[in-house]
Short mmCIF file of C-alpha atoms and ligand atoms in Angstrom, two decimals:
data_model
loop_
_atom_site.label_atom_id
_atom_site.label_comp_id
_atom_site.label_asym_id
_atom_site.label_seq_id
_atom_site.Cartn_x
_atom_site.Cartn_y
_atom_site.Cartn_z
CA MET A 1 0.76 16.84 -10.84
CA LYS A 2 3.33 14.39 -8.88
CA ILE A 3 3.04 14.97 -5.03
CA VAL A 4 5.50 12.96 -3.57
CA VAL A 5 4.43 11.93 0.70
CA THR A 6 7.40 10.90 3.18
CA GLY A 7 6.78 8.92 5.70
CA ALA A 8 5.50 6.28 4.11
CA ASN A 9 5.22 3.21 6.13
CA GLY A 10 2.99 5.57 9.16
CA GLN A 11 -0.38 4.87 9.79
CA LEU A 12 -1.16 8.65 7.29
CA GLY A 13 1.60 7.40 4.98
CA LYS A 14 -0.18 4.50 4.86
CA CYS A 15 -3.90 6.59 4.78
CA MET A 16 -2.58 8.36 2.00
CA GLN A 17 -2.00 5.14 -0.04
CA ASP A 18 -5.60 3.59 0.79
CA VAL A 19 -7.10 6.54 -0.56
CA ALA A 20 -4.69 6.94 -3.07
CA SER A 21 -7.16 5.83 -6.37
CA ASN A 22 -10.07 8.24 -4.98
CA PHE A 23 -7.03 10.97 -6.22
CA PRO A 24 -6.88 9.78 -10.42
CA ALA A 25 -5.34 13.32 -11.49
CA LEU A 26 -2.32 12.91 -9.08
CA GLN A 27 0.61 11.18 -9.33
CA CYS A 28 0.79 9.33 -6.05
CA ILE A 29 5.23 8.49 -5.13
CA PHE A 30 4.78 7.06 -1.56
CA LEU A 31 8.12 7.46 0.30
CA GLY A 32 9.25 5.66 3.75
CA ARG A 33 11.93 6.17 5.74
CA GLU A 34 14.30 3.45 4.17
CA HIS A 35 14.09 6.14 0.56
CA CYS A 36 13.63 9.19 1.75
CA ASP A 37 15.48 9.47 5.21
CA LEU A 38 15.02 12.99 6.48
CA GLN A 39 17.60 13.33 8.58
CA GLN A 40 19.97 12.23 5.22
CA PHE A 41 19.69 16.54 4.44
CA GLY A 42 21.75 15.32 1.22
CA MET A 43 19.23 12.33 0.54
CA VAL A 44 16.71 14.33 0.67
CA SER A 45 18.17 16.69 -1.28
CA GLN A 46 18.98 13.86 -4.01
CA VAL A 47 15.76 12.26 -4.07
CA LEU A 48 13.70 15.52 -4.23
CA GLN A 49 15.59 17.28 -7.69
CA ALA A 50 15.39 13.38 -8.90
CA LEU A 51 11.46 13.38 -8.91
CA LYS A 52 10.77 17.49 -9.49
CA PRO A 53 7.78 16.73 -7.73
CA ASP A 54 4.39 19.49 -8.19
CA TRP A 55 3.67 18.23 -4.46
CA VAL A 56 5.37 17.10 -1.04
CA ILE A 57 3.17 15.83 1.57
CA ASN A 58 4.64 15.10 4.40
CA ALA A 59 3.50 12.88 6.92
CA ALA A 60 6.66 11.83 8.38
CA ALA A 61 7.66 13.06 12.06
CA TYR A 62 8.73 11.67 15.42
CA THR A 63 5.42 11.05 17.70
CA ALA A 64 6.56 9.51 20.13
CA VAL A 65 4.98 12.32 22.84
CA ASP A 66 5.91 10.66 26.39
CA LYS A 67 9.66 9.27 24.66
CA ALA A 68 10.80 12.90 23.49
CA GLU A 69 10.85 13.97 27.36
CA GLN A 70 14.23 11.93 27.01
CA GLU A 71 14.85 12.73 23.02
CA THR A 72 14.74 15.52 23.02
CA GLN A 73 17.44 16.29 20.12
CA ALA A 74 16.41 13.23 18.15
CA ALA A 75 12.82 15.04 18.01
CA ASP A 76 14.49 18.35 17.22
CA LEU A 77 16.35 16.77 14.61
CA ILE A 78 13.72 15.12 12.96
CA ASN A 79 10.50 16.92 13.54
CA GLY A 80 12.27 20.15 13.17
CA GLU A 81 15.44 20.78 11.73
CA ALA A 82 14.64 17.93 8.88
CA VAL A 83 11.84 20.06 8.31
CA GLY A 84 13.84 22.84 8.12
CA HIS A 85 15.49 21.67 4.76
CA LEU A 86 12.85 20.10 2.88
CA ALA A 87 11.35 23.36 3.22
CA LYS A 88 14.58 24.79 1.59
CA VAL A 89 14.39 21.44 -0.67
CA CYS A 90 10.60 22.02 -2.00
CA LYS A 91 11.36 25.46 -2.63
CA ASP A 92 14.58 24.83 -4.79
CA ILE A 93 12.53 22.52 -7.10
CA ALA A 94 10.02 24.39 -7.05
CA ALA A 95 7.54 21.54 -5.48
CA LYS A 96 4.44 22.77 -2.78
CA LEU A 97 4.95 21.46 0.86
CA ILE A 98 2.23 20.75 2.86
CA HIS A 99 3.22 20.08 6.00
CA VAL A 100 1.50 18.10 9.45
CA SER A 101 1.69 19.45 12.52
CA THR A 102 -0.50 18.52 15.94
CA ASP A 103 -2.50 20.11 18.42
CA TYR A 104 0.54 20.26 21.45
CA VAL A 105 2.05 23.18 19.41
CA PHE A 106 -0.76 24.86 21.40
CA ASP A 107 -0.52 25.03 25.76
CA GLY A 108 -4.28 23.91 26.61
CA THR A 109 -5.42 26.35 28.37
CA ALA A 110 -8.38 28.31 26.69
CA THR A 111 -11.81 27.93 26.50
CA GLN A 112 -12.61 27.70 22.65
CA PRO A 113 -11.52 25.89 19.95
CA TYR A 114 -8.21 26.74 19.39
CA VAL A 115 -8.45 29.57 15.06
CA GLU A 116 -4.52 29.05 12.87
CA THR A 117 -3.21 32.60 14.89
CA ASP A 118 -4.39 31.32 17.76
CA ALA A 119 -0.75 31.64 20.77
CA VAL A 120 1.58 28.43 21.09
CA HIS A 121 2.94 27.37 23.89
CA PRO A 122 3.83 23.45 23.88
CA VAL A 123 3.92 22.27 26.77
CA GLY A 124 5.59 19.13 26.23
CA ALA A 125 8.88 17.83 24.12
CA TYR A 126 6.69 17.06 20.74
CA GLY A 127 5.10 19.65 20.50
CA LYS A 128 7.94 22.03 21.16
CA SER A 129 9.68 19.95 18.57
CA LYS A 130 6.79 20.40 16.05
CA LEU A 131 6.48 23.93 16.57
CA ILE A 132 10.74 24.80 15.64
CA GLY A 133 9.28 22.90 11.69
CA GLU A 134 6.62 24.74 11.54
CA GLN A 135 8.42 27.66 12.87
CA LEU A 136 11.26 26.63 10.28
CA ILE A 137 8.87 26.68 7.24
CA GLN A 138 7.54 29.86 7.80
CA GLN A 139 11.32 31.61 7.83
CA LEU A 140 12.07 29.18 4.44
CA TYR A 141 8.44 28.65 2.49
CA ALA A 142 5.44 30.40 4.19
CA ASP A 143 4.82 31.59 -0.18
CA GLY A 144 5.11 28.32 -0.45
CA ALA A 145 3.60 25.42 2.49
CA VAL A 146 0.32 24.49 3.90
CA ILE A 147 0.50 23.39 7.33
CA VAL A 148 -2.14 21.05 9.01
CA ARG A 149 -1.72 20.75 12.15
CA THR A 150 -4.41 17.33 13.18
CA SER A 151 -5.47 15.77 16.77
CA TRP A 152 -5.77 12.63 17.79
CA VAL A 153 -4.83 10.61 14.64
CA TYR A 154 -5.93 7.30 14.15
CA SER A 155 -6.31 4.34 11.84
CA ARG A 156 -6.49 0.77 11.83
CA HIS A 157 -2.07 1.08 10.87
CA GLY A 158 0.18 1.71 13.75
CA ALA A 159 0.32 2.60 16.95
CA ASN A 160 -2.53 4.74 17.90
CA PHE A 161 -5.82 5.16 21.11
CA VAL A 162 -7.97 3.08 19.36
CA LYS A 163 -5.97 0.24 18.76
CA THR A 164 -3.96 0.41 22.24
CA MET A 165 -7.22 0.52 23.73
CA LEU A 166 -8.60 -2.74 22.10
CA ARG A 167 -5.64 -4.17 22.92
CA LEU A 168 -6.07 -3.42 26.88
CA MET A 169 -9.73 -4.17 26.61
CA LYS A 170 -9.01 -7.75 25.68
CA GLU A 171 -6.41 -8.07 28.37
CA LYS A 172 -8.19 -6.25 30.91
CA GLU A 173 -11.59 -6.16 32.99
CA SER A 174 -11.70 -2.44 33.51
CA ILE A 175 -8.95 0.26 32.67
CA GLY A 176 -8.37 3.80 33.43
CA VAL A 177 -9.40 6.72 31.45
CA VAL A 178 -8.50 10.70 31.66
CA ASN A 179 -11.63 12.39 31.22
CA ASP A 180 -9.88 15.89 31.80
CA GLN A 181 -7.90 16.57 28.41
CA LEU A 182 -10.41 17.40 25.88
CA GLY A 183 -9.97 17.85 22.03
CA SER A 184 -11.50 15.99 19.17
CA PRO A 185 -9.72 12.38 17.34
CA THR A 186 -9.37 12.46 13.41
CA TYR A 187 -9.22 10.00 11.34
CA ALA A 188 -6.41 9.59 8.97
CA ILE A 189 -8.80 8.72 6.56
CA ASP A 190 -10.51 11.67 6.18
CA LEU A 191 -6.94 14.08 6.69
CA ALA A 192 -5.99 11.75 3.58
CA ASN A 193 -8.70 12.70 1.44
CA ALA A 194 -8.44 16.49 2.66
CA LEU A 195 -4.82 16.87 2.52
CA LEU A 196 -4.49 15.25 -1.28
CA SER A 197 -8.59 18.15 -1.60
CA ILE A 198 -5.84 20.58 -1.16
CA CYS A 199 -2.45 19.72 -4.27
CA GLN A 200 -6.52 19.20 -6.85
CA HIS A 201 -8.13 22.39 -5.39
CA PRO A 202 -7.93 25.23 -8.03
CA LYS A 203 -7.01 28.10 -5.72
CA PHE A 204 -3.55 27.04 -3.97
CA VAL A 205 -3.40 29.41 -0.57
CA PRO A 206 -0.09 29.21 1.66
CA GLY A 207 -0.62 29.37 5.52
CA ILE A 208 -1.64 27.01 8.68
CA PHE A 209 -4.78 25.10 8.56
CA HIS A 210 -6.58 23.23 11.36
CA TYR A 211 -7.81 20.06 10.63
CA SER A 212 -10.05 17.34 12.27
CA ASN A 213 -12.52 15.15 12.81
CA SER A 214 -15.42 17.00 14.72
CA GLY A 215 -17.24 16.44 18.08
CA ILE A 216 -15.33 18.01 21.47
CA ILE A 217 -14.99 14.82 23.21
CA SER A 218 -12.26 13.43 25.75
CA TRP A 219 -9.87 10.42 25.44
CA TYR A 220 -12.54 8.70 28.65
CA ASP A 221 -15.37 9.80 26.38
CA PHE A 222 -12.99 7.94 23.14
CA ALA A 223 -12.57 4.49 25.21
CA VAL A 224 -16.45 4.14 25.58
CA ALA A 225 -16.91 5.17 22.53
CA ILE A 226 -14.50 2.28 21.53
CA ARG A 227 -16.02 0.21 24.09
CA GLU A 228 -19.01 0.17 22.95
CA ILE A 229 -18.51 -0.11 19.40
CA SER A 230 -16.23 -3.00 19.96
CA GLY A 231 -18.87 -4.84 22.49
CA LEU A 232 -15.78 -5.77 24.65
CA ASN A 233 -16.70 -6.67 28.50
CA CYS A 234 -14.68 -4.47 29.61
CA LYS A 235 -15.03 -0.91 32.15
CA VAL A 236 -13.60 1.62 31.28
CA ASN A 237 -13.45 4.24 34.28
CA ALA A 238 -12.48 7.69 33.95
CA ILE A 239 -9.78 9.02 35.74
CA THR A 240 -7.54 12.36 36.52
CA THR A 241 -4.62 12.94 34.83
CA ALA A 242 -2.73 13.14 38.20
CA GLU A 243 -4.45 9.56 38.54
CA PHE A 244 -2.50 8.95 35.01
CA PRO A 245 1.05 9.89 35.59
CA THR A 246 2.82 10.34 32.38
CA PRO A 247 6.44 11.57 31.04
CA ALA A 248 5.06 14.19 29.10
CA LYS A 249 2.61 16.36 30.02
CA ARG A 250 -0.47 17.06 27.25
CA PRO A 251 -2.76 21.04 26.90
CA GLU A 252 -6.02 20.27 28.91
CA TRP A 253 -7.78 21.23 25.85
CA SER A 254 -6.39 20.99 22.41
CA VAL A 255 -9.74 21.67 20.44
CA LEU A 256 -9.42 22.45 16.95
CA ASN A 257 -11.22 25.40 15.45
CA CYS A 258 -10.95 23.82 11.42
CA ASN A 259 -13.56 26.59 9.78
CA LYS A 260 -10.56 28.39 8.22
CA ILE A 261 -9.81 24.72 5.70
CA GLN A 262 -13.48 23.47 5.43
CA THR A 263 -13.80 27.58 3.46
CA THR A 264 -10.66 27.68 1.65
CA TYR A 265 -10.09 24.09 0.64
CA GLY A 266 -13.52 22.87 1.32
CA CYS A 267 -12.45 19.95 3.59
CA ALA A 268 -14.91 17.54 4.32
CA ILE A 269 -15.56 17.78 7.85
CA PRO A 270 -16.38 14.28 8.80
CA GLU A 271 -17.86 13.94 12.86
CA TRP A 272 -15.53 11.98 15.18
CA LYS A 273 -18.39 8.75 15.99
CA ALA A 274 -18.78 7.87 11.98
CA SER A 275 -16.02 8.46 10.96
CA LEU A 276 -14.87 6.01 14.59
CA GLN A 277 -17.67 3.49 13.86
CA GLN A 278 -16.16 2.88 10.11
CA CYS A 279 -12.61 2.61 11.39
CA MET A 280 -13.54 0.20 13.38
CA THR A 281 -15.40 -1.79 10.94
CA LEU A 282 -11.70 -2.02 9.98
CA LEU A 283 -10.20 -3.43 13.23
N1 NDP B 1 -0.95 10.35 15.46
C1 NDP B 1 -1.21 11.15 16.15
O1 NDP B 1 -1.79 11.17 16.86
C2 NDP B 1 -0.44 12.27 15.46
C3 NDP B 1 0.04 12.75 14.29
N2 NDP B 1 0.55 14.25 13.98
C4 NDP B 1 1.73 13.99 12.65
O2 NDP B 1 1.02 13.57 11.86
C5 NDP B 1 2.45 13.04 10.72
C6 NDP B 1 1.55 11.95 11.29
O3 NDP B 1 1.52 10.89 11.99
P1 NDP B 1 1.54 9.28 12.49
O4 NDP B 1 1.61 8.43 10.46
O5 NDP B 1 0.71 9.01 13.50
O6 NDP B 1 2.91 9.16 13.00
P2 NDP B 1 3.80 8.07 13.08
O7 NDP B 1 4.44 7.50 14.06
O8 NDP B 1 2.35 7.01 12.35
O9 NDP B 1 4.59 7.39 11.14
C7 NDP B 1 6.32 8.29 11.15
C8 NDP B 1 6.39 7.52 10.39
O10 NDP B 1 7.71 8.58 9.93
C9 NDP B 1 8.85 8.01 9.82
N3 NDP B 1 9.38 9.30 10.72
C10 NDP B 1 10.58 8.97 11.38
N4 NDP B 1 11.29 9.59 11.23
C11 NDP B 1 12.00 9.76 9.75
C12 NDP B 1 12.45 9.85 8.82
N5 NDP B 1 14.27 9.97 9.96
N6 NDP B 1 12.69 10.25 8.22
C13 NDP B 1 11.68 9.78 7.74
N7 NDP B 1 10.40 9.25 7.57
C14 NDP B 1 11.08 9.34 9.67
C15 NDP B 1 8.23 7.27 10.82
O11 NDP B 1 9.31 5.65 9.48
P3 NDP B 1 9.94 4.31 10.34
O12 NDP B 1 8.46 3.25 10.35
O13 NDP B 1 10.03 3.65 10.16
O14 NDP B 1 9.55 4.67 12.36
C16 NDP B 1 6.96 6.25 10.39
O15 NDP B 1 6.32 5.71 9.65
C17 NDP B 1 2.95 13.81 11.61
O16 NDP B 1 3.50 14.93 11.27
C18 NDP B 1 2.85 13.60 12.81
O17 NDP B 1 3.31 14.44 13.96
C19 NDP B 1 -0.61 15.17 13.79
C20 NDP B 1 -1.61 14.99 15.33
C21 NDP B 1 -1.64 13.36 16.11
C1 TDO B 2 -3.07 4.07 27.14
C2 TDO B 2 -3.70 5.17 28.34
C3 TDO B 2 -4.02 6.47 27.94
N1 TDO B 2 -4.20 7.03 28.51
C4 TDO B 2 -4.36 8.94 28.40
C5 TDO B 2 -2.74 9.18 28.31
C6 TDO B 2 -3.14 10.11 27.81
O1 TDO B 2 -3.33 11.89 28.44
C7 TDO B 2 -4.41 10.16 26.54
C8 TDO B 2 -3.76 9.71 25.27
O2 TDO B 2 -2.77 8.74 24.95
P1 TDO B 2 -1.67 8.42 24.38
O3 TDO B 2 -0.02 7.99 24.93
O4 TDO B 2 -2.41 7.72 23.43
O5 TDO B 2 -1.89 9.72 23.52
P2 TDO B 2 -0.93 10.06 22.68
O6 TDO B 2 0.11 9.20 22.57
O7 TDO B 2 -0.03 11.35 23.75
O8 TDO B 2 -2.13 10.91 21.51
C9 TDO B 2 -0.93 11.62 21.04
O9 TDO B 2 -0.21 11.35 19.85
C10 TDO B 2 0.55 12.66 19.44
C11 TDO B 2 1.33 12.54 17.83
C12 TDO B 2 0.06 13.80 18.95
O10 TDO B 2 0.07 15.29 17.63
C13 TDO B 2 -1.05 14.96 19.92
O11 TDO B 2 -2.81 15.19 18.91
C14 TDO B 2 -1.62 13.39 20.00
O12 TDO B 2 -2.67 12.53 19.56
O13 TDO B 2 -4.51 9.19 27.17
C15 TDO B 2 -5.49 6.80 30.57
O14 TDO B 2 -5.91 7.33 30.47
N2 TDO B 2 -5.19 5.53 30.14
C16 TDO B 2 -4.52 4.17 29.35
O15 TDO B 2 -5.56 3.44 29.22
MG1 MG B 3 0.91 7.26 21.14
#
């Protein structure tokens, strides 16, 4: 079975390369932006028509949450229109599409973990751009696509909250981290394993699914755990979102209910702290 992974140089793309050997039945082809630039529609069509994969996993995205407030057009193109074109090409070549989306499509006003059918009202430009991509896939290729919303993704690769915290904790005596935004971290290795396991699952079920590590924490809790595991001597103070102003608004609650992907595809859902400890051994 031939799988093309786009966004191969990103943290999820690199984690998929890390775990690919766990799936010997899958022939994975990893394409970075240089070989498959989502916004160059002709290039995308040409590359995928030539490779004719059975699956395309889209790990490419514009992920700069705060910058997106200023770069809305770029975010909407890469996370929106380009995803629509990718869906069309996948449909043309009869390749199934797995597309990764985000918890930031929700407005954060819920008090229970979000299920896939809950109303979406993104509060920031990044979340809005990711929602455009979801909606285009549903319009253009609903029966051939799996959309996996995830949250708070980190790994040894690329830029993420864990690596930001480790850097700041080495530089500063104390830092402030918000304790009024609640969600679930996701180790990109766990997500990578889940996405590839969907490709080799005997039954294909299209639709929207949620995937994150289990457990509900704040970014402050996350930072405290990072400090404890790292042994770094930096004071972590709990602050409010108002005390940490950012260009983008973020949902106060973006916990995802992951039951559907577990029952449909049997994906393993490791507990957040166990996965964090795994990742920290590599950092
Ligand atoms: N990080 C997180 O916390 C979360 C991420 N997600 C989603 O998970 C997916 C993977 O995210 P993650 O790995 O963390 O993101 P990264 O920012 O680490 O990687 C994104 C990759 O997309 C590539 N890319 C950007 N624009 C294009 C383009 N026009 N064509 C091809 N590739 C492009 C980037 O290329 P280059 O390296 O050249 O810049 C980069 O390698 C994304 O869909 C994201 O929205 C969802 C929830 C949380
Ligand atoms: C660095 C830092 C951040 N924060 C706050 C800011 C923000 O509210 C929260 C998270 O910070 P970051 O900007 O690192 O995380 P952010 O880029 O918002 O992470 C998001 O990325 C996108 C791609 C997603 O899809 C989301 O699921 C989510 O993972 O922590 C502090 O309170 N103190 C700090 O020192
Ligand atoms: Mg970020």
